[in-house]
Amino acid sequence: FPFSTFCQIGGIHTFEFLNISSSARMTALGGNHISITDDDVIVGFNNPSLITKNMHTQASIGGIKYFAGIYMGNANYAHSFKKYGTFAGGFQYVNYGSFPHTDETGTILSEFTADESNMTVGWAYPFDSIFSWIVFLVCNRFPLKQGLKLKSIC
């Protein structure tokens, strides 16, 4: 039976950077990669059910420079053990650049930056030729670097 746990109700506008594909291959496929079963480690981070033993010692590092000074990067790695299954870990980061900090009259007081990051750890263990146990843990962080810090950790 399916089992899901949610750390935040809604999630419509928070951590939307997780919906941005960090892989050229996934972007070229339009984000639809449900039927890919190969050794591309980034596939497992877009869809945890696709983590397989074929990803053994596969790593990926990527970076994207968007317009307006927005930068995004990621690093992922998977390692398979015969007895324990396949473990995968990854980190994703986005920096939105600098913004003016103003008062109610529009006077610029200072500048602040905003960024988000995501650390992911997954485990997959096949218990027959069709089905696998999948455990995926995602921890997110959203700081505003001007004294105010908001965090959400799962």
XYZ file of N, CA and C in Angstrom:
462
model
N 0.837 -1.179 0.000
C 0.000 0.000 0.000
C 0.879 1.238 0.000
N 0.474 2.276 -0.702
C 1.299 3.486 -0.779
C 1.323 4.213 0.555
N 2.463 4.813 0.859
C 2.648 5.517 2.112
C 3.373 6.833 1.825
N 2.793 7.949 2.248
C 3.408 9.255 2.031
C 3.401 10.054 3.316
N 4.429 10.840 3.496
C 4.510 11.752 4.624
C 4.843 13.126 4.080
N 4.128 14.153 4.549
C 4.353 15.509 4.084
C 4.811 16.382 5.238
N 5.849 17.145 5.024
C 6.379 18.017 6.065
C 5.698 19.372 6.050
N 5.085 19.726 4.954
C 4.479 21.045 4.833
C 3.188 20.908 4.051
N 2.135 21.463 4.588
C 0.861 21.444 3.889
C 0.907 22.496 2.798
N 0.385 22.187 1.666
C 0.372 23.148 0.556
C 1.587 22.961 -0.315
N 2.618 23.761 -0.064
C 3.839 23.662 -0.853
C 3.701 24.222 -2.245
N 2.713 25.074 -2.455
C 2.474 25.613 -3.791
C 3.558 26.615 -4.177
N 4.026 27.424 -3.238
C 5.004 28.453 -3.565
C 6.331 28.298 -2.848
N 6.455 27.349 -1.963
C 7.699 27.141 -1.246
C 8.490 26.019 -1.909
N 9.772 26.229 -2.037
C 10.685 25.254 -2.645
C 10.290 24.892 -4.071
N 9.812 25.869 -4.807
C 9.466 25.642 -6.203
C 10.703 25.322 -7.052
N 11.888 25.660 -6.552
C 13.098 25.341 -7.310
C 13.270 23.844 -7.503
N 12.598 23.034 -6.685
C 12.682 21.590 -6.842
C 11.974 21.121 -8.115
N 11.099 21.962 -8.657
C 10.411 21.623 -9.905
C 11.240 21.967 -11.139
N 12.345 22.684 -10.955
C 13.214 23.039 -12.079
C 14.156 21.870 -12.337
N 14.155 21.385 -13.542
C 15.023 20.271 -13.871
C 16.476 20.720 -13.859
N 17.309 19.961 -13.216
C 18.733 20.292 -13.141
C 19.557 19.454 -14.108
N 18.900 18.779 -15.002
C 19.581 17.925 -15.971
C 19.126 18.289 -17.382
N 20.081 18.428 -18.290
C 19.741 18.731 -19.682
C 18.904 17.605 -20.295
N 19.214 16.388 -19.934
C 18.464 15.242 -20.471
C 17.013 15.266 -20.009
N 16.792 15.531 -18.721
C 15.424 15.580 -18.190
C 14.642 16.750 -18.778
N 15.315 17.873 -18.992
C 14.667 19.025 -19.603
C 14.278 18.715 -21.048
N 15.171 18.054 -21.784
C 14.891 17.698 -23.176
C 13.712 16.733 -23.281
N 13.512 15.914 -22.255
C 12.386 14.980 -22.244
C 11.111 15.626 -21.715
N 11.172 16.915 -21.437
C 9.987 17.622 -20.957
C 9.613 17.251 -19.533
N 10.553 16.724 -18.774
C 10.266 16.325 -17.400
C 9.565 14.985 -17.294
N 9.274 14.354 -18.420
C 8.588 13.063 -18.426
C 9.626 11.960 -18.619
N 10.010 11.320 -17.530
C 11.080 10.332 -17.584
C 10.696 9.058 -16.840
N 9.435 8.783 -16.768
C 8.953 7.646 -15.976
C 9.423 6.302 -16.530
N 9.698 6.220 -17.819
C 10.022 4.916 -18.404
C 11.518 4.690 -18.598
N 12.354 5.603 -18.126
C 13.800 5.441 -18.292
C 14.334 4.519 -17.198
N 15.011 3.478 -17.586
C 15.660 2.595 -16.609
C 17.085 2.336 -17.073
N 17.964 3.280 -16.780
C 19.366 3.098 -17.124
C 20.236 3.521 -15.943
N 21.497 3.788 -16.191
C 22.420 4.075 -15.096
C 22.625 5.568 -14.849
N 21.771 6.430 -15.371
C 21.874 7.877 -15.167
C 21.403 8.224 -13.756
N 22.326 8.628 -12.894
C 22.014 8.864 -11.492
C 21.025 10.009 -11.297
N 21.010 10.980 -12.177
C 20.101 12.118 -12.032
C 18.644 11.688 -12.203
N 18.402 10.608 -12.924
C 17.044 10.086 -13.091
C 16.466 9.676 -11.740
N 17.290 9.078 -10.897
C 16.843 8.649 -9.581
C 16.463 9.793 -8.662
N 16.995 10.973 -8.896
C 16.647 12.119 -8.063
C 15.405 12.828 -8.570
N 15.119 12.676 -9.844
C 13.876 13.211 -10.377
C 12.708 12.277 -10.101
N 12.978 10.982 -10.030
C 11.954 9.983 -9.741
C 12.609 8.862 -8.931
N 12.455 8.886 -7.601
C 13.142 7.907 -6.741
C 12.841 6.449 -7.065
N 11.709 6.172 -7.694
C 11.386 4.783 -8.007
C 12.297 4.207 -9.089
N 13.105 5.046 -9.726
C 13.996 4.580 -10.783
C 15.430 4.341 -10.304
N 15.678 4.410 -8.995
C 17.008 4.090 -8.460
C 17.242 2.587 -8.619
N 18.330 2.224 -9.282
C 18.649 0.813 -9.518
C 20.112 0.533 -9.209
N 20.458 -0.745 -9.171
C 21.845 -1.144 -8.935
C 22.756 -0.745 -10.091
N 22.184 -0.469 -11.257
C 22.973 -0.032 -12.411
C 23.612 1.338 -12.197
N 23.155 2.082 -11.201
C 23.707 3.405 -10.909
C 24.954 3.332 -10.041
N 25.448 2.140 -9.784
C 26.615 1.929 -8.931
C 27.784 2.828 -9.342
N 28.295 3.602 -8.423
C 29.423 4.541 -8.555
C 29.198 5.624 -9.614
N 27.960 5.901 -9.952
C 27.674 6.978 -10.895
C 27.569 8.307 -10.142
N 28.122 9.346 -10.724
C 28.079 10.686 -10.130
C 27.697 11.695 -11.197
N 27.080 12.786 -10.774
C 26.781 13.866 -11.700
C 26.940 15.195 -10.979
N 27.461 16.167 -11.691
C 27.612 17.526 -11.188
C 27.109 18.444 -12.291
N 26.276 19.401 -11.929
C 25.726 20.302 -12.931
C 25.552 21.701 -12.391
N 25.525 22.658 -13.294
C 25.305 24.048 -12.926
C 24.572 24.775 -14.026
N 23.744 25.709 -13.637
C 22.947 26.475 -14.590
C 23.032 27.945 -14.198
N 23.270 28.807 -15.176
C 23.238 30.239 -14.933
C 21.997 30.795 -15.629
N 21.045 31.231 -14.810
C 19.825 31.822 -15.349
C 20.011 33.327 -15.512
N 19.015 33.981 -16.061
C 19.035 35.428 -16.213
C 18.904 36.102 -14.838
N 19.198 37.387 -14.765
C 19.051 38.214 -13.562
C 19.912 37.734 -12.395
N 21.022 37.084 -12.666
C 21.950 36.693 -11.606
C 21.526 35.500 -10.784
N 20.662 34.649 -11.312
C 20.220 33.447 -10.607
C 21.127 32.284 -11.020
N 21.648 31.584 -10.022
C 22.522 30.445 -10.266
C 21.944 29.207 -9.592
N 22.125 28.061 -10.248
C 21.634 26.803 -9.700
C 22.688 25.735 -9.936
N 22.857 24.851 -8.957
C 23.821 23.779 -9.115
C 23.401 22.534 -8.365
N 24.002 21.409 -8.722
C 23.689 20.155 -8.039
C 24.849 19.187 -8.146
N 24.845 18.236 -7.232
C 25.808 17.139 -7.246
C 25.091 15.898 -6.713
N 25.257 14.764 -7.375
C 24.569 13.530 -7.005
C 25.532 12.348 -7.122
N 25.288 11.329 -6.295
C 26.127 10.131 -6.329
C 25.294 8.930 -5.873
N 25.551 7.776 -6.453
C 24.874 6.540 -6.045
C 25.905 5.423 -5.894
N 25.659 4.558 -4.926
C 26.544 3.414 -4.689
C 25.675 2.201 -4.347
N 25.962 1.089 -4.959
C 25.170 -0.123 -4.771
C 25.956 -1.172 -3.986
N 25.264 -1.842 -3.076
C 25.835 -2.936 -2.300
C 24.967 -4.171 -2.542
N 25.588 -5.318 -2.814
C 24.821 -6.529 -3.117
C 23.851 -6.891 -1.999
N 24.294 -6.782 -0.775
C 23.482 -7.214 0.357
C 22.468 -6.161 0.821
N 22.789 -4.871 0.653
C 21.963 -3.811 1.246
C 21.179 -2.967 0.250
N 21.412 -3.100 -1.039
C 20.697 -2.309 -2.028
C 21.509 -1.116 -2.501
N 20.845 -0.167 -3.110
C 21.499 1.007 -3.687
C 21.196 2.235 -2.851
N 22.235 2.963 -2.479
C 22.106 4.210 -1.737
C 22.477 5.360 -2.669
N 21.727 6.443 -2.578
C 21.982 7.605 -3.427
C 21.897 8.866 -2.570
N 22.738 9.833 -2.879
C 22.721 11.100 -2.158
C 22.945 12.243 -3.119
N 22.357 13.382 -2.796
C 22.515 14.524 -3.679
C 22.272 15.843 -2.976
N 22.736 16.906 -3.603
C 22.586 18.253 -3.085
C 22.206 19.169 -4.242
N 21.225 20.015 -4.029
C 20.773 20.965 -5.042
C 20.715 22.346 -4.400
N 21.136 23.368 -5.151
C 21.262 24.706 -4.605
C 20.816 25.726 -5.643
N 20.141 26.772 -5.190
C 19.810 27.889 -6.074
C 20.054 29.186 -5.319
N 20.700 30.139 -5.984
C 20.962 31.461 -5.428
C 20.209 32.461 -6.293
N 19.311 33.216 -5.667
C 18.471 34.150 -6.411
C 19.104 35.517 -6.602
N 20.278 35.749 -6.071
C 20.963 37.016 -6.247
C 20.671 37.997 -5.126
N 20.940 39.278 -5.385
C 20.776 40.338 -4.390
C 19.504 41.139 -4.648
N 18.900 41.575 -3.555
C 17.677 42.370 -3.617
C 17.830 43.594 -2.712
N 17.223 44.719 -3.078
C 17.290 45.886 -2.189
C 16.355 45.722 -0.989
N 16.848 46.072 0.181
C 16.041 46.089 1.398
C 15.594 47.531 1.599
N 14.293 47.788 1.469
C 13.767 49.158 1.536
C 12.812 49.318 2.709
N 12.588 50.568 3.074
C 11.558 50.852 4.074
C 10.238 51.117 3.350
N 9.222 51.522 4.103
C 7.897 51.706 3.505
C 7.833 52.855 2.509
N 8.818 53.771 2.520
C 8.825 54.884 1.561
C 9.647 54.571 0.321
N 10.300 53.431 0.300
C 11.113 53.037 -0.846
C 12.577 53.390 -0.709
N 12.967 53.932 0.424
C 14.366 54.253 0.657
C 15.162 52.960 0.835
N 16.231 52.846 0.067
C 17.053 51.638 0.144
C 17.901 51.691 1.412
N 17.724 50.700 2.268
C 18.454 50.617 3.524
C 19.701 49.748 3.409
N 19.594 48.667 2.668
C 20.715 47.747 2.478
C 20.344 46.771 1.377
N 21.123 45.733 1.256
C 20.857 44.668 0.298
C 20.800 43.343 1.039
N 20.049 42.384 0.496
C 20.047 41.041 1.059
C 20.044 40.039 -0.087
N 20.429 38.825 0.235
C 20.428 37.760 -0.762
C 19.468 36.668 -0.322
N 19.028 35.872 -1.267
C 18.142 34.746 -0.965
C 18.636 33.518 -1.714
N 18.581 32.390 -1.049
C 18.957 31.130 -1.691
C 18.170 30.002 -1.044
N 18.158 28.885 -1.718
C 17.518 27.677 -1.203
C 18.450 26.507 -1.474
N 18.379 25.510 -0.622
C 19.169 24.309 -0.860
C 18.362 23.085 -0.445
N 18.767 21.966 -0.978
C 18.043 20.721 -0.792
C 19.058 19.583 -0.730
N 18.990 18.789 0.318
C 19.828 17.606 0.419
C 18.917 16.386 0.375
N 19.274 15.431 -0.434
C 18.440 14.259 -0.645
C 19.253 12.995 -0.415
N 18.658 12.037 0.291
C 19.275 10.727 0.505
C 18.223 9.672 0.179
N 18.608 8.700 -0.611
C 17.654 7.661 -1.002
C 18.252 6.272 -0.894
N 17.372 5.296 -0.769
C 17.770 3.889 -0.698
C 16.750 3.070 -1.467
N 17.226 2.149 -2.264
C 16.350 1.251 -3.015
C 16.849 -0.178 -2.841
N 15.911 -1.084 -2.575
C 16.253 -2.490 -2.404
C 15.215 -3.336 -3.132
N 15.610 -4.019 -4.210
C 14.650 -4.852 -4.934
C 14.323 -6.126 -4.157
N 13.031 -6.433 -4.007
C 12.692 -7.689 -3.336
C 12.150 -8.728 -4.303
N 12.018 -8.397 -5.573
C 11.842 -9.360 -6.654
C 12.175 -8.652 -7.961
N 11.884 -9.262 -9.094
C 12.286 -8.672 -10.374
C 11.454 -7.463 -10.764
N 10.318 -7.231 -10.107
C 9.438 -6.117 -10.473
C 9.380 -5.027 -9.400
N 9.336 -5.410 -8.127
C 9.107 -4.463 -7.048
C 10.364 -4.191 -6.225
N 10.443 -2.948 -5.698
C 11.558 -2.546 -4.850
C 11.040 -1.749 -3.663
N 11.773 -1.826 -2.567
C 11.534 -0.923 -1.442
C 12.281 0.363 -1.757
N 11.625 1.510 -1.597
C 12.245 2.803 -1.862
C 12.035 3.690 -0.639
N 13.114 4.261 -0.125
C 13.039 5.246 0.953
C 13.792 6.472 0.468
N 13.150 7.635 0.537
C 13.747 8.873 0.038
C 13.522 9.974 1.055
N 14.574 10.579 1.541
C 14.491 11.643 2.531
C 14.983 12.932 1.896
N 14.173 13.987 1.986
C 14.516 15.284 1.408
C 14.509 16.321 2.510
N 15.594 17.073 2.652
C 15.681 18.157 3.626
C 15.930 19.464 2.882
N 15.127 20.461 3.180
C 15.203 21.750 2.497
C 15.584 22.853 3.461
N 16.158 23.933 2.914
C 16.544 25.092 3.705
C 16.281 26.348 2.873
N 15.688 27.367 3.507
C 15.421 28.627 2.833
C 15.809 29.783 3.745
N 17.036 30.306 3.627
C 17.408 31.439 4.469
C 17.265 32.771 3.743
N 16.891 33.799 4.470
C 16.978 35.172 3.995
C 18.104 35.795 4.808
N 19.172 36.190 4.166
C 20.368 36.619 4.886
C 20.285 38.098 5.271
N 19.399 38.414 6.195
C 19.295 39.768 6.726
C 18.730 39.685 8.135
N 19.163 38.706 8.882
C 18.694 38.560 10.241
C 17.492 37.639 10.365
N 16.684 37.508 9.327
C 15.504 36.659 9.352
C 15.853 35.338 8.709
N 15.553 34.248 9.382
C 15.850 32.927 8.838
C 14.632 32.036 8.962
N 14.195 31.462 7.870
C 13.095 30.510 7.863
C 13.677 29.173 7.471
N 13.333 28.130 8.213
C 13.839 26.813 7.890
C 12.712 25.801 7.913
N 12.820 24.837 7.032
C 11.907 23.706 7.012
C 12.752 22.468 6.770
N 12.827 21.612 7.747
C 13.648 20.408 7.607
C 12.764 19.186 7.827
N 12.862 18.244 6.922
C 12.075 17.012 7.028
C 13.006 15.900 7.434
